[in-house]
CSV table of C-alpha atoms and ligand atoms in Angstrom, one decimal:
chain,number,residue,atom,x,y,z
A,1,UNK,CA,13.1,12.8,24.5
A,2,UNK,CA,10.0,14.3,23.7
A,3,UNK,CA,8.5,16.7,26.4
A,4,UNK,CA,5.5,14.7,28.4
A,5,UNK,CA,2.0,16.2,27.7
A,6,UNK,CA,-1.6,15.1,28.4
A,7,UNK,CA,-2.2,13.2,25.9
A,8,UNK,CA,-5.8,12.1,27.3
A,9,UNK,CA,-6.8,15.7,28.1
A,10,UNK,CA,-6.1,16.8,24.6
A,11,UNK,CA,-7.6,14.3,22.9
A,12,UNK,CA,-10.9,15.0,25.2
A,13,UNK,CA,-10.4,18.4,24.4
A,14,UNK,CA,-10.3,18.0,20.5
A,15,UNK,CA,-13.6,15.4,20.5
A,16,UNK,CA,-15.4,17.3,22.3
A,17,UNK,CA,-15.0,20.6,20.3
A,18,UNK,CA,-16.7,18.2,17.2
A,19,UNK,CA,-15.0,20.0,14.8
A,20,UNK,CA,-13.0,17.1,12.8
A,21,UNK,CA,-9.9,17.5,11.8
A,22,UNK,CA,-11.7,19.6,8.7
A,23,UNK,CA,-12.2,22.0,11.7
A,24,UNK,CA,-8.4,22.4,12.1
A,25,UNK,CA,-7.6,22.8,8.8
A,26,UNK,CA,-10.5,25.8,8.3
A,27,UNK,CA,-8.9,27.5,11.7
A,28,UNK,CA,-6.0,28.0,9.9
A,29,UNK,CA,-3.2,25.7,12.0
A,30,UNK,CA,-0.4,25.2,10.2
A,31,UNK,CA,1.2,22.6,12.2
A,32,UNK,CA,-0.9,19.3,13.5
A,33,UNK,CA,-1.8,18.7,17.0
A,34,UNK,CA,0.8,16.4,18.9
A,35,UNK,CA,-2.3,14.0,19.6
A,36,UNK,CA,-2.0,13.3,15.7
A,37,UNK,CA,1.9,12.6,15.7
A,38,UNK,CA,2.9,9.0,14.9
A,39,UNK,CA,6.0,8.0,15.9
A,40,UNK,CA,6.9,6.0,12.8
A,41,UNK,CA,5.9,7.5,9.4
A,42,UNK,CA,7.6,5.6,7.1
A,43,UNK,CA,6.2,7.1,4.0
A,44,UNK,CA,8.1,6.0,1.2
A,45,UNK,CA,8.0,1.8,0.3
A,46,UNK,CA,11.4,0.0,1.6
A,47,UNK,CA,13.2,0.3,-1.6
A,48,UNK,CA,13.6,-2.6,-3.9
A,49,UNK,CA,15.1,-1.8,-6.8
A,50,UNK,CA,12.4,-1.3,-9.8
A,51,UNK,CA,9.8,-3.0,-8.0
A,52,UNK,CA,6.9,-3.7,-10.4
A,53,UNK,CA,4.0,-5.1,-9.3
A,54,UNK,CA,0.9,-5.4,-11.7
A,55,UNK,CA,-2.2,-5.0,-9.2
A,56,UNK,CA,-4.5,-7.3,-10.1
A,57,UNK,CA,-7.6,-5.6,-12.2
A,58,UNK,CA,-10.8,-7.9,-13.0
A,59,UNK,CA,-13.5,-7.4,-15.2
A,60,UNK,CA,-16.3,-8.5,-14.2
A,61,UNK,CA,-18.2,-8.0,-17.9
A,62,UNK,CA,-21.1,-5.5,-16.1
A,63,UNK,CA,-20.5,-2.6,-18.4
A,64,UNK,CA,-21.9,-1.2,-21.0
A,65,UNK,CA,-21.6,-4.1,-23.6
A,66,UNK,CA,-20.6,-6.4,-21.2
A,67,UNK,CA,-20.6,-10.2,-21.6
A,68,UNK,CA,-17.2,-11.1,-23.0
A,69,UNK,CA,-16.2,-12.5,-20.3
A,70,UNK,CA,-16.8,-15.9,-18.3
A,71,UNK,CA,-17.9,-16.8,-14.9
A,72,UNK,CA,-15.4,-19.4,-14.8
A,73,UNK,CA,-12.5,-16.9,-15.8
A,74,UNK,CA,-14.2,-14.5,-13.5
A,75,UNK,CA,-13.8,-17.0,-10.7
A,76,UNK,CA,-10.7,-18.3,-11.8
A,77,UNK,CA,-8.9,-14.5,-11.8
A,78,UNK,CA,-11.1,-13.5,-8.0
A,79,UNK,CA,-8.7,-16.9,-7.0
A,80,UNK,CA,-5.8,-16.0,-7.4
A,81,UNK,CA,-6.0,-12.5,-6.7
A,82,UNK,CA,-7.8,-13.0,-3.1
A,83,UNK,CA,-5.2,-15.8,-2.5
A,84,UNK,CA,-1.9,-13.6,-3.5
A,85,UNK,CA,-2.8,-10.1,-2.9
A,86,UNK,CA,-5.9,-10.4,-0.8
A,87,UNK,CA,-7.2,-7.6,-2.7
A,88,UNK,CA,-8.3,-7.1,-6.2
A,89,UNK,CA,-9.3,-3.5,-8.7
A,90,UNK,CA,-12.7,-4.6,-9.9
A,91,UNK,CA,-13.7,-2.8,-13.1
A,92,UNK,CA,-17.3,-3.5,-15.1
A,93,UNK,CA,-18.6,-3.5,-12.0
A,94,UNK,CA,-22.1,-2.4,-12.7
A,95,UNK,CA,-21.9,0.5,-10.6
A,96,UNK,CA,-22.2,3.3,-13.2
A,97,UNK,CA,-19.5,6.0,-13.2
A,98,UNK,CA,-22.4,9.0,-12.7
A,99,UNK,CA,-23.2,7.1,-9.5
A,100,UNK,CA,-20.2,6.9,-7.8
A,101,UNK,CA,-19.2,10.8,-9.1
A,102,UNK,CA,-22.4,11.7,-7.3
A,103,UNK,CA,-21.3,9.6,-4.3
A,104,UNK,CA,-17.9,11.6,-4.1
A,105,UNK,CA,-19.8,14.6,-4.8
A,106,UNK,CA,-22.4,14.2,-1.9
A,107,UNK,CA,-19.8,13.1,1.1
A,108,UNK,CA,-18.1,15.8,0.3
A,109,UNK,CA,-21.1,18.3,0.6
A,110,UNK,CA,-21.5,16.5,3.7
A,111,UNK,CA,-18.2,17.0,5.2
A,112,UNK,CA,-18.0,20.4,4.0
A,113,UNK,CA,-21.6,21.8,5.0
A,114,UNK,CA,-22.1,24.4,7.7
A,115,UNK,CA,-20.1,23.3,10.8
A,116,UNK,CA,-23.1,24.0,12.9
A,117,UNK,CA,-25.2,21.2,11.2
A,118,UNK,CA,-22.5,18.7,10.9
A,119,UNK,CA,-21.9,18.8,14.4
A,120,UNK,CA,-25.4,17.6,15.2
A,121,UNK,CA,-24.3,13.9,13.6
A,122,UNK,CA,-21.2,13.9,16.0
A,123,UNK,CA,-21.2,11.0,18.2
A,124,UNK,CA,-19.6,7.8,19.2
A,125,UNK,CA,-22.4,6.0,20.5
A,126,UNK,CA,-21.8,2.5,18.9
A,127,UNK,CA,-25.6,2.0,18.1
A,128,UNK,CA,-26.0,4.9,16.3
A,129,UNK,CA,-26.8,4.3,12.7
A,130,UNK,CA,-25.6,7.5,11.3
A,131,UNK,CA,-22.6,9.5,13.0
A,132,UNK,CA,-19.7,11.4,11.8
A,133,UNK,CA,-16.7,11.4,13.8
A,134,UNK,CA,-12.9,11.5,13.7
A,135,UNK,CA,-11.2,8.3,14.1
A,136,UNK,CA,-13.4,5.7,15.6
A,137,UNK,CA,-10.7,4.4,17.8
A,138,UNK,CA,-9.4,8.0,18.7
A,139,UNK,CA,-9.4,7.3,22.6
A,140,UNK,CA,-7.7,3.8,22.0
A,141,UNK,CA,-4.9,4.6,19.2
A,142,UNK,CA,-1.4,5.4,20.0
A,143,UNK,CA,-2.0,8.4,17.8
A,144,UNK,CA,-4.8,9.8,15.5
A,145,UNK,CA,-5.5,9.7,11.7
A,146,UNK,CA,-6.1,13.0,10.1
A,147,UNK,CA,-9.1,11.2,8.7
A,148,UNK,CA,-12.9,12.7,9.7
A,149,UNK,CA,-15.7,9.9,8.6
A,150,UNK,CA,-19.7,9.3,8.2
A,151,UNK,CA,-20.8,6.3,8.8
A,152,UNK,CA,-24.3,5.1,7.8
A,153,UNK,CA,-25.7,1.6,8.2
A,154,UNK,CA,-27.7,1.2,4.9
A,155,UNK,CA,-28.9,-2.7,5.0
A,156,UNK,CA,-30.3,-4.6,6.3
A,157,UNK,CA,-32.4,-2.2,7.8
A,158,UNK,CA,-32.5,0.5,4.8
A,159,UNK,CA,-32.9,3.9,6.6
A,160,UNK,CA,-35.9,6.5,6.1
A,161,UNK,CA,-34.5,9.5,4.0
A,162,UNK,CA,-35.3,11.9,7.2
A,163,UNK,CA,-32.6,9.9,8.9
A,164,UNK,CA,-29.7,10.6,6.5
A,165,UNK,CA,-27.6,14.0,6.0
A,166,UNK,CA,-29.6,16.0,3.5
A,167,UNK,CA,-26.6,16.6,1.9
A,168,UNK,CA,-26.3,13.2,0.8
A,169,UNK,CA,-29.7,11.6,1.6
A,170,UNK,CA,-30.5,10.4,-1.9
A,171,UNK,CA,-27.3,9.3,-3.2
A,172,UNK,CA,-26.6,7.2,-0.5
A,173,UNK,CA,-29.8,5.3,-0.8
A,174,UNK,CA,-29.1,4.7,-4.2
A,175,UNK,CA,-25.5,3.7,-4.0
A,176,UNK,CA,-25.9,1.6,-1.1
A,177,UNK,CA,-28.8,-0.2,-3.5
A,178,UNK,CA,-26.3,-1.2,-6.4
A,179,UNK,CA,-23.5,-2.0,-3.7
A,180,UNK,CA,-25.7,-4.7,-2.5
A,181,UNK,CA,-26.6,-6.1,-5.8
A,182,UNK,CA,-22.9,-6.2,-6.5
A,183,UNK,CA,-22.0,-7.7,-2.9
A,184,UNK,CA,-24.3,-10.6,-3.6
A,185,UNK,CA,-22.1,-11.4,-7.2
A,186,UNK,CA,-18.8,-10.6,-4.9
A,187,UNK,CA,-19.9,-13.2,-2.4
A,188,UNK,CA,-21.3,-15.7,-4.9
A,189,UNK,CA,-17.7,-15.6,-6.8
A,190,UNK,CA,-15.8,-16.0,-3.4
A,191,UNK,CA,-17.5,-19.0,-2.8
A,192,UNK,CA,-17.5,-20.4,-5.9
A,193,UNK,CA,-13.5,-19.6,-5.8
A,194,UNK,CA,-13.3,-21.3,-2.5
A,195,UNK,CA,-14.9,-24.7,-3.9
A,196,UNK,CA,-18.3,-24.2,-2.6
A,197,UNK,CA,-22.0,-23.7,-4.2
A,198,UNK,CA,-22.3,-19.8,-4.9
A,199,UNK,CA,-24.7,-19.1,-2.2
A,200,UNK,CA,-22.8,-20.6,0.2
A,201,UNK,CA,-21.6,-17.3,1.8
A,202,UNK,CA,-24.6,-15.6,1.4
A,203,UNK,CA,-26.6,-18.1,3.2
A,204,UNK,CA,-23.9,-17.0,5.6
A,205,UNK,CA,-25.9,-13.8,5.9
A,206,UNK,CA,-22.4,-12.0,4.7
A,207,UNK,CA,-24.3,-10.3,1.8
A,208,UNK,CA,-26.8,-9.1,4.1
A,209,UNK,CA,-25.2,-5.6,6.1
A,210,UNK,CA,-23.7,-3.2,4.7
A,211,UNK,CA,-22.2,0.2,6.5
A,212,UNK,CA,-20.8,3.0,4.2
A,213,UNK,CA,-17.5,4.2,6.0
A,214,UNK,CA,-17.6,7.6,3.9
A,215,UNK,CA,-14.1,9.2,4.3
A,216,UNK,CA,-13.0,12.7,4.0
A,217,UNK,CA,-8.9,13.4,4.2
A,218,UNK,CA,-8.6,17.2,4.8
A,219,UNK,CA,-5.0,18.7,2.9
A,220,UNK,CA,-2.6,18.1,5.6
A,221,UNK,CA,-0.2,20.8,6.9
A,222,UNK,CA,2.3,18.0,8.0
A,223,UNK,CA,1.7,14.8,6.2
A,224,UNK,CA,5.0,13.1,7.4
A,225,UNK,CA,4.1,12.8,11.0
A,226,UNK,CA,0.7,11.3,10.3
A,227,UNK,CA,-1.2,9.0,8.4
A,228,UNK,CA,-4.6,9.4,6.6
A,229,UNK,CA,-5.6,5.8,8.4
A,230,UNK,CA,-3.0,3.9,10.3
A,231,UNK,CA,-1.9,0.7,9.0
A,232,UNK,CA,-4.9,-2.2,9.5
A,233,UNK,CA,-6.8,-4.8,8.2
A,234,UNK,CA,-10.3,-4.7,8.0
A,235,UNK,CA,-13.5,-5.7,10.2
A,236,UNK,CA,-16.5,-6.8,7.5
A,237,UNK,CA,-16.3,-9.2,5.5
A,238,UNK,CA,-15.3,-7.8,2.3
A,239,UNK,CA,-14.7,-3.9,1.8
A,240,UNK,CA,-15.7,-2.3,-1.4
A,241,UNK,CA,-13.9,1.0,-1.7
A,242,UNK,CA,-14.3,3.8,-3.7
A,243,UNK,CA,-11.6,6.2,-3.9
A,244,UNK,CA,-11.6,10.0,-5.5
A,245,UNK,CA,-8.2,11.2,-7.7
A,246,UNK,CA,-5.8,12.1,-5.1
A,247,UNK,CA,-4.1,9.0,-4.2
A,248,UNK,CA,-2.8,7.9,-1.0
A,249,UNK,CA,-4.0,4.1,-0.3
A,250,UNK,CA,-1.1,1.7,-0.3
A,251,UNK,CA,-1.5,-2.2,0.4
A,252,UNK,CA,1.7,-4.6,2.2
A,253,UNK,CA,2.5,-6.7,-0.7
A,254,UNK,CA,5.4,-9.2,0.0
A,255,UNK,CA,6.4,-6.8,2.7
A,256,UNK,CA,6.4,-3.7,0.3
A,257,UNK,CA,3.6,-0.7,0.4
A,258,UNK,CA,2.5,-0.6,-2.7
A,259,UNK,CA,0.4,2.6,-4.4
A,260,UNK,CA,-3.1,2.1,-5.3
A,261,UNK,CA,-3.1,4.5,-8.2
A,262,UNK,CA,-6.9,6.3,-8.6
A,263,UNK,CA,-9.1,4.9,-11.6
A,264,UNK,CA,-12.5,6.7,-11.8
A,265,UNK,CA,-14.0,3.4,-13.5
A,266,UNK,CA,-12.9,1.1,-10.7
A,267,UNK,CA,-13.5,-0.8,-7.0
A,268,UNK,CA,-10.9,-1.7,-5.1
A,269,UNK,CA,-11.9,-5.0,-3.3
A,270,UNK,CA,-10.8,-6.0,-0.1
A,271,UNK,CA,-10.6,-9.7,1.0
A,272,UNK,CA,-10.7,-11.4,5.0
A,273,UNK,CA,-8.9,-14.6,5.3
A,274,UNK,CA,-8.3,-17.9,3.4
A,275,UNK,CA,-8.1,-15.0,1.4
A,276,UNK,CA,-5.3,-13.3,2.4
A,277,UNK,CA,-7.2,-9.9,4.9
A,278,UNK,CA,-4.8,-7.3,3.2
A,279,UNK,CA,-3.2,-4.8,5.6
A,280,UNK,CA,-3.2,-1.6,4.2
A,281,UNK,CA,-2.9,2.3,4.8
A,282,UNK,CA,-3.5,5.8,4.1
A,283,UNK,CA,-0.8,8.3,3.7
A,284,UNK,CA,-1.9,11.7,5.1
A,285,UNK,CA,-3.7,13.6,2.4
A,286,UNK,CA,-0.6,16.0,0.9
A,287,UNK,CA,-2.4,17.9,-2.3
A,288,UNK,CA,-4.6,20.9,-1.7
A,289,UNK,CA,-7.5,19.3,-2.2
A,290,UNK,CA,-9.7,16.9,0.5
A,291,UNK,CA,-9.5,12.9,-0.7
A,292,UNK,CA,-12.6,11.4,-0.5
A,293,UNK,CA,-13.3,7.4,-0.6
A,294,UNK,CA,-16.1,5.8,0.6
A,295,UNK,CA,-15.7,2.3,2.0
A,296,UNK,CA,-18.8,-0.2,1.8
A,297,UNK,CA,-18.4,-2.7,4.9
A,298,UNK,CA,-20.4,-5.6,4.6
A,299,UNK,CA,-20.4,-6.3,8.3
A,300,UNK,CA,-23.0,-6.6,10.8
A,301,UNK,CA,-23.5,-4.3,13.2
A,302,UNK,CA,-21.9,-4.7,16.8
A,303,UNK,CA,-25.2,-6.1,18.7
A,304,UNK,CA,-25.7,-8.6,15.6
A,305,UNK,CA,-24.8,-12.1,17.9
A,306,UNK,CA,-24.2,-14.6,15.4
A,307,UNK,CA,-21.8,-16.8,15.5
A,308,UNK,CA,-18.6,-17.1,12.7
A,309,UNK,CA,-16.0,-19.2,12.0
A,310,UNK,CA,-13.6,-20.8,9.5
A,311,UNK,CA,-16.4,-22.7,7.1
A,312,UNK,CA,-17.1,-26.1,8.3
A,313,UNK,CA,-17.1,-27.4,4.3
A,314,UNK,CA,-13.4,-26.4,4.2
A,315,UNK,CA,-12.2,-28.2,7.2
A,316,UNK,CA,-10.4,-31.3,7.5
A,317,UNK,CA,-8.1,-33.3,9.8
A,318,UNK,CA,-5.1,-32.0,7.1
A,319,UNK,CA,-6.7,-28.5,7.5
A,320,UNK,CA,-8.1,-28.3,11.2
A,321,UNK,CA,-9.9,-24.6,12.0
A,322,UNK,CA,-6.6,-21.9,12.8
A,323,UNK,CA,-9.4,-19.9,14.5
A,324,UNK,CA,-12.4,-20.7,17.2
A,325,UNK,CA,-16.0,-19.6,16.7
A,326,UNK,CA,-16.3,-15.9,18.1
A,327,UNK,CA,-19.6,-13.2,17.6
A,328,UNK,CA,-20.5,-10.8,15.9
A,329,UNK,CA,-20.6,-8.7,19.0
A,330,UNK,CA,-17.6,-10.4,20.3
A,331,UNK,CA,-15.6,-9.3,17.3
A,332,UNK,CA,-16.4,-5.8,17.3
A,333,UNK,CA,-15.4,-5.2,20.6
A,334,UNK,CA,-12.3,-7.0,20.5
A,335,UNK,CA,-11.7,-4.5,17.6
A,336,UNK,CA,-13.0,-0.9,19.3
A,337,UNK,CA,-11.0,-2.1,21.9
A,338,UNK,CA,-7.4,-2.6,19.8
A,339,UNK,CA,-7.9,0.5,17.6
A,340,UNK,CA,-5.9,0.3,14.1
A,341,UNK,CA,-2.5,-0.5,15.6
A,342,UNK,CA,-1.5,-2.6,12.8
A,343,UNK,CA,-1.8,-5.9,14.2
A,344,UNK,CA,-4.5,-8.6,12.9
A,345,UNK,CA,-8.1,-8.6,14.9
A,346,UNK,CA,-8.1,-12.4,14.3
A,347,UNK,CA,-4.7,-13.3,15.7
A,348,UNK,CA,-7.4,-12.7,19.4
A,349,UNK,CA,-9.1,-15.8,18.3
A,350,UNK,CA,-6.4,-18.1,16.6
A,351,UNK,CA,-6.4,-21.4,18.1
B,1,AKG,O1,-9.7,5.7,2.3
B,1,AKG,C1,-9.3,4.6,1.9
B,1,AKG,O2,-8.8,4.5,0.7
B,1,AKG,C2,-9.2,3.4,2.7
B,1,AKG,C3,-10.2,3.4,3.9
B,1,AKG,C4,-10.1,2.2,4.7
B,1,AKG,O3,-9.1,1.5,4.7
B,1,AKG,C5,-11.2,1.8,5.7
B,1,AKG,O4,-12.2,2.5,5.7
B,1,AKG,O5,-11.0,0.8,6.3
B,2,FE2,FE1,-9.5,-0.4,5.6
């Protein structure tokens, strides 16, 4: 039986020293705090013998002599992929390579600036706009991530340039500027694939906010008793995540984790709903270097009060709504609340 400690206290203890778990790792520890000990690391996938799955990869003809390809086998591929994996690799995506090297580049300065400065974006308060913290649910989980994040709300209030990290300032304006250009397409091919006219979803107002989640995994000293992030499905929307070389991301396929192999030139999209909302995971970061990914939500922010439910176009009395209307604001509690435990938010407001 393991010996009985205060959890609460330590985890008090940790926050308020707003170091990150970057802080650990620069003191030197070489073993992890017991607040970060999960009692079930199951690394390594449930074996199946050679199991091969080819993750679905679309090209959405945006690159450099783009234009071979066709909305209608665009929509077509989104379809299926969204419907089986409830997650797609999105290449051609518009977003030019320099961009998103220079995104990695500047959360990274970010997270490993002078201590002293970083600590003056700690915080938790939930209307803050820009904050770095560790783990968002840290006082809610069962255990913690060895995970510190920025987050930023970039639309659709766009933020002054005095209000951002200088360490990142620009970049993030500019990223955030071709991720909702490229949210708007995402949208307009979801609800084309779902049968319905392509602004359907952004009359929605789902193209609308977007908050950059940007992530930074410190090298772990013990990545089998922890995870990089827990085991969840997402709040937004959609997620559009861009992920650095390490590795480490794993989606539940069929009841199998399955890798998420880096690609510089890619996005990996992440679906909610009819559309499968993909559970997925983050082992804890075992090279020598930090992983970095930066995860565009396109979610509104926790005091937005409109109202969401399954789309009234798609109901029927053969398909009646598995889910009641619920907020915004309603949502995002109901989420801080649960923390990543693994468990769906929606399964809350099933009917
Ligand atoms: O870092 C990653 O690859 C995934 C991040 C993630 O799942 C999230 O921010 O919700
Ligand atoms: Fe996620």
């Amino acid at each position: 039986m393991a010996e009985k400690y205060d959890r609460a206290g330590e985890v008090k203890a940790f926050d308020e020293k707003k170091i990150g778990v970057k802080g650990l790792v620069d003191a030197g520890i070489t073993q992890i705090p017991r607040i970060f000990h999960h009692p079930n690391v199951t690394v390594t996938n449930p074996s199946k013998p050679s199991l091969t799955v080819v993750i679905p990869t679309i090209d959405l003809g945006l690159g450099l002599g783009g234009g071979t390809v066709t909305r209608e086998s665009v929509v077509a591929k989104v379809r299926d992929a969204v419907r089986k994996f409830g997650f797609f690799q999105a290449i051609n995506h518009g977003i030019p390579i320099d961009v998103m090297e220079k995104m990695k580049r500047g959360i990274r300065g970010f997270h490993e600036q002078d201590p002293q400065v970083k600590r003056g974006f700690y915080s938790r308060d939930i209307n803050r706009k820009v904050k770095y913290n560790t783990n968002f649910d840290l006082y809610t989980s069962q255990a913690a991530n060895w995970r510190d994040t920025l987050t930023t709300v970039m639309a659709p209030n766009v933020p002054s340039a005095e209000d951002l990290p200088e360490t990142c300032r620009e970049i993030l304006l500019e990223y955030s500027e071709r991720m909702m250009k490229l949210g708007e397409l995402i949208f307009e091919l979801l609800s084309e694939a779902l049968g319905l006219k392509p602004n359907h979803l952004k009359e929605l107002d789902c193209a609308k906010s977007l908050s950059l989640l940007s992530h930074y995994y410190p090298p772990c000293p013990e990545p089998d008793r922890t995870f990089g992030i827990s085991s969840h499905t997402d709040i937004s929307f959609i997620t559009i995540l861009l992920q650095d070389h390490i590795g480490g991301l794993q989606v539940l396929h069929d009841g199998y984790w399955i890798d998420l192999p880096p690609n510089p030139e890619a996005l990996i999209l992440i679906t909610n709903d009819e559309f499968v909302s993909v559970e997925h995971r983050v082992l804890a970061n075992r090279s020598e270097e930090p992983r970095i990914s930066i995860a565009s939500f396109f979610m509104h922010t926790i005091t937005n009060e409109q109202v969401y439910g399954p789309i009234k176009e798609l109901l029927s009395k053969q398909n009646p709504p598995k889910y009641r209307d619920t907020t915004t604001t309603e949502f995002a509690k109901h989420y801080l609340s649960k923390g990543l435990d693994g468990t769906s938010p929606l399964l809350h407001f099933r009917i």
